[in-house]
Amino acid sequence: MTTLPVCPRSQRSSLRDGSICVALGLLLSASAAACTSQHNSGTAIHLKIDAWDDVEQDKLIANWTWAGNARFLLECATGAVVPLDVTATMPGLNFVRNVTVDGRTYAAFGLSGRPRSPLLIFRHETWTSNSGEAQVSTPLDVRVPTHIASKPFNNPDRGSIVLVAAVSRGGVMEPFPATLLGPISRVSPLYPHLAKTDTFTVTANLKVPTCTLSDTPVSLVDVAVADLPASGRFAGERTFDVAMNCNRAIPIELVLTDANLPGNTGSLLTPTANSTAGAVRVELLREGKPVELGKTWTIPLTQDGSQNIPLAARYYREPGTFHGGVVEGQAIITATYR
């Protein structure tokens, strides 16, 4: 505020010679600029990673997470610029590489001593309670302090939040229990007595692709000795399905082996101790042809859920003394994936 007082009365009569008397007084006043207090001093933030353990590299596997109340500094001057310094103390993190998420570059960190852990990224956002105000979003490198210049907001409050997310490392990742990372603090250099600190914890619950196979007893119908008149003849063929259930669609390899003679590479199963018939075995088939025990075949992509593996079995007469009785064989089917 500026005031221009008139000359004192006693001087007015002496101004006949054209001289001018001006008394200038300046009285300055301004609105208070200081942020007077803070809404809260921070909170605990827990990032939970629930994802497959082999997601393609640098894909977001846990969305941006924060907690608590965004408000920080209160009753700041409307339109004032309030910078912040953001400092992390996270000695248990190791820088791995820079990653790009939604067009922005972030420093990505893994857990010390866990070379296959998912990667963590951080960002800071300045907030106001005025919904029309744009946020200032800044990627954070938690190895070094970050100075955020901010900008003038048309609102007396200032908010500050730190968000954490996870991205895939590439390859097969390892899960880990709840692990304390440490604090990230925000302080304005204009108001160093006011600080907001969030403490971060992360848990990785990673899902492993799995498939289960069901035991499948198969009973062949009885046949007469006359149905197998010579060596190399077969009879009583029966189709059956082995049930398989996978928790997601994955490529797998399958192999059948002889339970009683693992090195068997033919199609005829070794008779079990319960077998009493002579010169007769159980033969396994796949897609209408005798299998090759011990040889793998591929399903390029399983179903997500249950599906059947179609097979067949039949009696097969081989050379030797032939007579009726019980014929029994056992096979093991194994699924290999990843």
CSV table of C-alpha atoms in Angstrom, one decimal:
chain,number,residue,atom,x,y,z
A,1,MET,CA,0.0,0.0,0.0
A,2,THR,CA,1.4,3.5,-0.9
A,3,THR,CA,0.2,6.8,0.6
A,4,LEU,CA,1.0,10.3,-0.6
A,5,PRO,CA,0.3,12.7,2.3
A,6,VAL,CA,-0.1,16.5,1.6
A,7,CYS,CA,2.4,19.0,2.9
A,8,PRO,CA,2.0,20.2,6.5
A,9,ARG,CA,-0.2,23.3,6.8
A,10,SER,CA,2.7,25.4,8.1
A,11,GLN,CA,4.5,24.9,4.8
A,12,ARG,CA,1.7,25.7,2.4
A,13,SER,CA,2.1,29.5,2.8
A,14,SER,CA,5.7,29.4,1.8
A,15,LEU,CA,5.2,27.9,-1.6
A,16,ARG,CA,4.8,31.2,-3.4
A,17,ASP,CA,8.2,30.9,-5.2
A,18,GLY,CA,7.0,27.8,-7.1
A,19,SER,CA,8.9,25.3,-5.2
A,20,ILE,CA,7.2,22.0,-4.5
A,21,CYS,CA,7.0,20.1,-1.3
A,22,VAL,CA,6.2,16.5,-1.5
A,23,ALA,CA,6.3,14.1,1.4
A,24,LEU,CA,6.4,10.5,0.2
A,25,GLY,CA,5.6,7.7,2.6
A,26,LEU,CA,5.6,4.0,1.6
A,27,LEU,CA,3.8,1.5,3.7
A,28,LEU,CA,4.2,-2.1,2.3
A,29,SER,CA,1.9,-5.0,3.1
A,30,ALA,CA,1.7,-8.5,1.7
A,31,SER,CA,-0.4,-11.6,2.2
A,32,ALA,CA,1.3,-14.3,4.3
A,33,ALA,CA,3.2,-16.7,2.1
A,34,ALA,CA,4.1,-19.4,4.6
A,35,CYS,CA,2.5,-22.9,4.7
A,36,THR,CA,1.4,-23.0,8.3
A,37,SER,CA,1.0,-26.7,9.1
A,38,GLN,CA,0.7,-30.2,7.7
A,39,HIS,CA,-2.2,-32.5,7.4
A,40,ASN,CA,-0.4,-35.8,8.2
A,41,SER,CA,3.2,-37.1,8.5
A,42,GLY,CA,2.8,-40.1,6.1
A,43,THR,CA,1.8,-43.7,6.3
A,44,ALA,CA,2.7,-47.3,5.5
A,45,ILE,CA,2.4,-48.5,1.9
A,46,HIS,CA,2.4,-52.2,1.0
A,47,LEU,CA,2.7,-53.3,-2.6
A,48,LYS,CA,1.4,-56.8,-3.3
A,49,ILE,CA,2.5,-58.4,-6.5
A,50,ASP,CA,0.2,-61.1,-7.8
A,51,ALA,CA,1.4,-62.2,-11.2
A,52,TRP,CA,2.7,-65.1,-13.3
A,53,ASP,CA,6.4,-65.7,-12.7
A,54,ASP,CA,7.4,-65.6,-16.3
A,55,VAL,CA,5.7,-62.4,-17.7
A,56,GLU,CA,7.4,-60.8,-20.8
A,57,GLN,CA,10.2,-58.4,-19.8
A,58,ASP,CA,9.3,-54.8,-18.7
A,59,LYS,CA,5.5,-55.4,-18.5
A,60,LEU,CA,3.6,-53.8,-15.6
A,61,ILE,CA,2.7,-56.6,-13.2
A,62,ALA,CA,1.5,-54.6,-10.2
A,63,ASN,CA,-0.3,-51.3,-10.7
A,64,TRP,CA,0.8,-48.0,-9.2
A,65,THR,CA,0.0,-48.1,-5.4
A,66,TRP,CA,-0.1,-45.5,-2.7
A,67,ALA,CA,-2.0,-45.2,0.6
A,68,GLY,CA,-3.1,-42.8,3.2
A,69,ASN,CA,-4.2,-39.2,2.6
A,70,ALA,CA,-2.6,-37.1,-0.2
A,71,ARG,CA,-2.7,-33.8,1.7
A,72,PHE,CA,0.6,-32.5,3.1
A,73,LEU,CA,1.1,-28.8,3.5
A,74,LEU,CA,-1.8,-26.6,4.6
A,75,GLU,CA,-2.8,-22.9,4.3
A,76,CYS,CA,-0.1,-22.0,1.8
A,77,ALA,CA,-0.4,-18.8,-0.2
A,78,THR,CA,-2.6,-19.3,-3.2
A,79,GLY,CA,-0.5,-19.2,-6.3
A,80,ALA,CA,2.7,-19.7,-4.4
A,81,VAL,CA,5.4,-22.1,-5.7
A,82,VAL,CA,6.3,-24.7,-3.0
A,83,PRO,CA,9.2,-26.9,-4.1
A,84,LEU,CA,9.8,-30.3,-2.5
A,85,ASP,CA,12.9,-32.5,-1.9
A,86,VAL,CA,12.2,-36.2,-2.1
A,87,THR,CA,14.7,-38.5,-0.4
A,88,ALA,CA,14.6,-42.3,-0.1
A,89,THR,CA,16.5,-44.6,2.2
A,90,MET,CA,16.3,-48.0,0.7
A,91,PRO,CA,19.6,-49.8,1.0
A,92,GLY,CA,18.0,-53.2,0.2
A,93,LEU,CA,17.4,-52.2,-3.4
A,94,ASN,CA,19.8,-52.6,-6.4
A,95,PHE,CA,19.5,-50.6,-9.6
A,96,VAL,CA,19.0,-53.0,-12.5
A,97,ARG,CA,18.1,-50.9,-15.6
A,98,ASN,CA,15.8,-48.2,-16.9
A,99,VAL,CA,12.4,-49.2,-18.1
A,100,THR,CA,9.7,-47.5,-20.1
A,101,VAL,CA,6.1,-47.6,-18.8
A,102,ASP,CA,3.3,-45.7,-20.5
A,103,GLY,CA,5.9,-43.7,-22.4
A,104,ARG,CA,7.9,-42.6,-19.4
A,105,THR,CA,11.3,-43.8,-18.3
A,106,TYR,CA,11.8,-45.0,-14.7
A,107,ALA,CA,14.8,-46.4,-12.8
A,108,ALA,CA,14.0,-50.0,-12.0
A,109,PHE,CA,15.2,-51.8,-8.9
A,110,GLY,CA,15.5,-55.4,-7.7
A,111,LEU,CA,15.9,-56.7,-4.2
A,112,SER,CA,19.4,-57.3,-3.0
A,113,GLY,CA,20.2,-60.9,-2.7
A,114,ARG,CA,17.3,-61.9,-5.0
A,115,PRO,CA,18.6,-61.7,-8.6
A,116,ARG,CA,15.3,-63.0,-10.0
A,117,SER,CA,12.9,-60.6,-8.0
A,118,PRO,CA,10.4,-58.5,-9.9
A,119,LEU,CA,11.6,-54.9,-10.5
A,120,LEU,CA,10.2,-51.9,-8.6
A,121,ILE,CA,9.6,-48.4,-9.9
A,122,PHE,CA,8.6,-45.2,-8.1
A,123,ARG,CA,7.1,-41.8,-8.9
A,124,HIS,CA,6.0,-38.7,-7.0
A,125,GLU,CA,2.9,-36.7,-7.6
A,126,THR,CA,2.1,-33.2,-6.3
A,127,TRP,CA,-1.6,-32.8,-5.6
A,128,THR,CA,-4.1,-30.1,-4.7
A,129,SER,CA,-7.7,-30.4,-3.5
A,130,ASN,CA,-8.8,-28.4,-6.5
A,131,SER,CA,-9.9,-31.0,-9.1
A,132,GLY,CA,-9.2,-28.6,-11.9
A,133,GLU,CA,-5.5,-28.4,-11.0
A,134,ALA,CA,-3.1,-30.6,-13.0
A,135,GLN,CA,-0.8,-32.9,-11.0
A,136,VAL,CA,3.0,-32.7,-11.3
A,137,SER,CA,4.2,-36.3,-11.8
A,138,THR,CA,7.9,-37.0,-11.5
A,139,PRO,CA,9.7,-40.4,-11.9
A,140,LEU,CA,12.0,-41.1,-8.9
A,141,ASP,CA,15.4,-42.6,-8.8
A,142,VAL,CA,15.6,-43.7,-5.2
A,143,ARG,CA,19.4,-43.8,-5.2
A,144,VAL,CA,19.5,-40.0,-5.1
A,145,PRO,CA,17.4,-37.1,-3.8
A,146,THR,CA,15.0,-35.6,-6.3
A,147,HIS,CA,14.2,-31.8,-6.2
A,148,ILE,CA,10.7,-31.0,-7.5
A,149,ALA,CA,10.2,-27.4,-8.4
A,150,SER,CA,6.5,-27.7,-8.4
A,151,LYS,CA,4.4,-24.8,-9.9
A,152,PRO,CA,1.9,-22.3,-8.6
A,153,PHE,CA,-1.5,-23.8,-7.7
A,154,ASN,CA,-4.7,-21.9,-7.2
A,155,ASN,CA,-5.3,-23.6,-3.9
A,156,PRO,CA,-3.9,-23.1,-0.4
A,157,ASP,CA,-3.2,-26.8,0.2
A,158,ARG,CA,-0.4,-29.0,-1.2
A,159,GLY,CA,-0.5,-32.7,-1.5
A,160,SER,CA,2.4,-35.2,-1.9
A,161,ILE,CA,2.1,-38.9,-2.7
A,162,VAL,CA,4.7,-41.4,-3.7
A,163,LEU,CA,3.6,-44.4,-5.8
A,164,VAL,CA,5.3,-47.7,-6.3
A,165,ALA,CA,4.7,-50.3,-9.0
A,166,ALA,CA,6.3,-53.5,-10.3
A,167,VAL,CA,7.5,-54.6,-13.7
A,168,SER,CA,8.6,-58.0,-14.9
A,169,ARG,CA,12.3,-58.6,-14.9
A,170,GLY,CA,12.3,-61.0,-17.8
A,171,GLY,CA,12.7,-64.8,-17.5
A,172,VAL,CA,11.4,-66.7,-14.5
A,173,MET,CA,11.0,-64.5,-11.4
A,174,GLU,CA,11.1,-65.6,-7.8
A,175,PRO,CA,8.5,-64.9,-5.2
A,176,PHE,CA,9.4,-63.4,-1.8
A,177,PRO,CA,7.6,-62.7,1.5
A,178,ALA,CA,6.7,-59.3,2.9
A,179,THR,CA,10.0,-57.3,2.7
A,180,LEU,CA,10.6,-53.8,4.2
A,181,LEU,CA,12.1,-51.5,1.7
A,182,GLY,CA,12.4,-48.3,3.8
A,183,PRO,CA,11.1,-44.8,3.9
A,184,ILE,CA,10.7,-42.0,1.3
A,185,SER,CA,10.5,-38.5,2.8
A,186,ARG,CA,9.3,-35.2,1.4
A,187,VAL,CA,10.4,-31.8,2.8
A,188,SER,CA,10.0,-28.4,1.3
A,189,PRO,CA,13.3,-26.4,1.6
A,190,LEU,CA,11.0,-23.4,2.5
A,191,TYR,CA,9.5,-25.2,5.5
A,192,PRO,CA,12.1,-27.8,6.7
A,193,HIS,CA,10.3,-28.4,10.0
A,194,LEU,CA,7.4,-30.0,8.1
A,195,ALA,CA,8.0,-33.5,6.7
A,196,LYS,CA,6.0,-36.3,5.3
A,197,THR,CA,7.4,-39.8,5.3
A,198,ASP,CA,5.9,-43.0,3.8
A,199,THR,CA,7.4,-46.4,4.7
A,200,PHE,CA,7.3,-49.1,1.9
A,201,THR,CA,6.9,-52.8,2.1
A,202,VAL,CA,6.5,-55.3,-0.9
A,203,THR,CA,5.3,-58.9,-1.2
A,204,ALA,CA,5.6,-61.0,-4.4
A,205,ASN,CA,3.1,-63.8,-4.7
A,206,LEU,CA,4.1,-65.3,-8.1
A,207,LYS,CA,2.0,-67.9,-9.8
A,208,VAL,CA,3.7,-70.9,-11.4
A,209,PRO,CA,2.1,-72.5,-14.5
A,210,THR,CA,1.2,-76.1,-13.6
A,211,CYS,CA,-0.6,-79.0,-15.1
A,212,THR,CA,-1.9,-82.1,-13.3
A,213,LEU,CA,-2.7,-85.5,-14.8
A,214,SER,CA,-5.2,-87.9,-13.4
A,215,ASP,CA,-4.7,-91.6,-12.8
A,216,THR,CA,-6.7,-93.5,-15.4
A,217,PRO,CA,-7.5,-97.2,-14.9
A,218,VAL,CA,-8.6,-98.9,-18.1
A,219,SER,CA,-10.3,-102.3,-18.3
A,220,LEU,CA,-10.2,-104.0,-21.7
A,221,VAL,CA,-13.1,-106.3,-22.7
A,222,ASP,CA,-12.5,-110.0,-22.5
A,223,VAL,CA,-11.5,-111.6,-25.7
A,224,ALA,CA,-11.4,-115.3,-26.7
A,225,VAL,CA,-8.2,-117.1,-27.5
A,226,ALA,CA,-9.5,-117.5,-31.0
A,227,ASP,CA,-9.5,-113.7,-31.4
A,228,LEU,CA,-5.6,-113.8,-31.3
A,229,PRO,CA,-4.9,-116.7,-33.7
A,230,ALA,CA,-1.2,-115.8,-34.5
A,231,SER,CA,1.7,-113.7,-33.4
A,232,GLY,CA,1.4,-110.1,-34.4
A,233,ARG,CA,-2.4,-110.2,-34.2
A,234,PHE,CA,-4.4,-107.8,-31.9
A,235,ALA,CA,-7.9,-107.5,-30.6
A,236,GLY,CA,-10.2,-105.8,-28.1
A,237,GLU,CA,-9.1,-102.2,-28.8
A,238,ARG,CA,-10.5,-99.6,-26.4
A,239,THR,CA,-10.1,-95.8,-26.5
A,240,PHE,CA,-9.8,-93.8,-23.3
A,241,ASP,CA,-8.8,-90.3,-22.2
A,242,VAL,CA,-6.3,-89.1,-19.6
A,243,ALA,CA,-7.6,-86.0,-18.0
A,244,MET,CA,-5.2,-83.1,-17.7
A,245,ASN,CA,-5.8,-79.7,-16.0
A,246,CYS,CA,-3.6,-76.7,-16.5
A,247,ASN,CA,-3.9,-73.4,-14.6
A,248,ARG,CA,-3.2,-71.5,-17.8
A,249,ALA,CA,-2.6,-72.1,-21.5
A,250,ILE,CA,1.0,-73.2,-22.0
A,251,PRO,CA,3.1,-75.4,-24.4
A,252,ILE,CA,3.9,-78.8,-22.9
A,253,GLU,CA,5.7,-82.0,-23.9
A,254,LEU,CA,4.2,-85.4,-23.0
A,255,VAL,CA,5.9,-88.8,-22.8
A,256,LEU,CA,4.6,-92.3,-22.0
A,257,THR,CA,7.0,-94.7,-20.2
A,258,ASP,CA,6.7,-98.3,-19.2
A,259,ALA,CA,6.2,-98.4,-15.4
A,260,ASN,CA,7.8,-101.8,-15.1
A,261,LEU,CA,10.6,-101.3,-17.6
A,262,PRO,CA,11.5,-97.6,-18.0
A,263,GLY,CA,13.9,-98.2,-20.8
A,264,ASN,CA,11.2,-99.8,-23.0
A,265,THR,CA,11.1,-98.1,-26.4
A,266,GLY,CA,8.4,-100.2,-28.0
A,267,SER,CA,4.6,-100.0,-27.8
A,268,LEU,CA,4.0,-103.2,-25.7
A,269,LEU,CA,3.9,-102.8,-21.9
A,270,THR,CA,5.8,-105.2,-19.7
A,271,PRO,CA,3.4,-107.6,-18.0
A,272,THR,CA,2.9,-106.9,-14.2
A,273,ALA,CA,3.2,-109.6,-11.5
A,274,ASN,CA,-0.6,-110.0,-11.8
A,275,SER,CA,-0.4,-111.2,-15.4
A,276,THR,CA,-1.1,-114.9,-16.0
A,277,ALA,CA,-1.7,-115.1,-19.7
A,278,GLY,CA,1.1,-116.3,-22.0
A,279,ALA,CA,2.5,-114.5,-25.0
A,280,VAL,CA,0.0,-111.6,-24.7
A,281,ARG,CA,0.7,-108.0,-23.8
A,282,VAL,CA,-1.1,-104.7,-23.6
A,283,GLU,CA,-0.3,-102.4,-26.5
A,284,LEU,CA,-0.8,-98.6,-26.3
A,285,LEU,CA,-1.8,-96.4,-29.2
A,286,ARG,CA,-2.0,-92.7,-29.9
A,287,GLU,CA,-3.8,-91.2,-32.9
A,288,GLY,CA,-4.5,-94.7,-34.2
A,289,LYS,CA,-0.9,-95.8,-34.2
A,290,PRO,CA,1.3,-97.8,-31.8
A,291,VAL,CA,3.1,-95.4,-29.4
A,292,GLU,CA,6.9,-95.2,-29.0
A,293,LEU,CA,7.4,-95.4,-25.3
A,294,GLY,CA,10.0,-92.9,-24.1
A,295,LYS,CA,9.4,-90.6,-27.1
A,296,THR,CA,8.0,-87.1,-26.4
A,297,TRP,CA,5.3,-85.3,-28.3
A,298,THR,CA,4.2,-81.7,-28.1
A,299,ILE,CA,1.0,-79.9,-27.4
A,300,PRO,CA,1.8,-76.4,-28.7
A,301,LEU,CA,-0.7,-74.7,-26.3
A,302,THR,CA,-2.9,-76.4,-23.7
A,303,GLN,CA,-6.3,-75.2,-22.7
A,304,ASP,CA,-6.6,-73.0,-19.7
A,305,GLY,CA,-8.4,-75.6,-17.5
A,306,SER,CA,-9.3,-79.2,-18.2
A,307,GLN,CA,-8.7,-81.1,-21.4
A,308,ASN,CA,-8.3,-84.8,-22.4
A,309,ILE,CA,-5.4,-86.6,-23.9
A,310,PRO,CA,-6.9,-89.4,-26.1
A,311,LEU,CA,-5.1,-92.7,-26.1
A,312,ALA,CA,-6.1,-96.4,-26.8
A,313,ALA,CA,-5.1,-99.8,-25.6
A,314,ARG,CA,-5.5,-103.4,-27.0
A,315,TYR,CA,-4.3,-107.0,-26.6
A,316,TYR,CA,-1.4,-107.9,-28.7
A,317,ARG,CA,-0.1,-111.5,-29.3
A,318,GLU,CA,3.6,-112.0,-29.4
A,319,PRO,CA,5.8,-115.1,-30.1
A,320,GLY,CA,5.9,-117.7,-27.5
A,321,THR,CA,3.7,-120.2,-25.7
A,322,PHE,CA,0.2,-118.7,-25.9
A,323,HIS,CA,-2.6,-119.4,-23.4
A,324,GLY,CA,-5.4,-117.5,-21.8
A,325,GLY,CA,-5.4,-115.6,-18.5
A,326,VAL,CA,-5.0,-112.1,-17.0
A,327,VAL,CA,-3.1,-109.5,-19.0
A,328,GLU,CA,-2.0,-106.3,-17.2
A,329,GLY,CA,0.4,-103.5,-18.0
A,330,GLN,CA,1.1,-100.1,-16.4
A,331,ALA,CA,2.3,-96.9,-18.1
A,332,ILE,CA,3.3,-93.5,-16.7
A,333,ILE,CA,2.4,-90.3,-18.6
A,334,THR,CA,4.6,-87.3,-17.8
A,335,ALA,CA,4.0,-83.6,-18.7
A,336,THR,CA,7.0,-81.3,-19.0
A,337,TYR,CA,6.5,-77.5,-19.4
A,338,ARG,CA,8.5,-74.3,-19.3
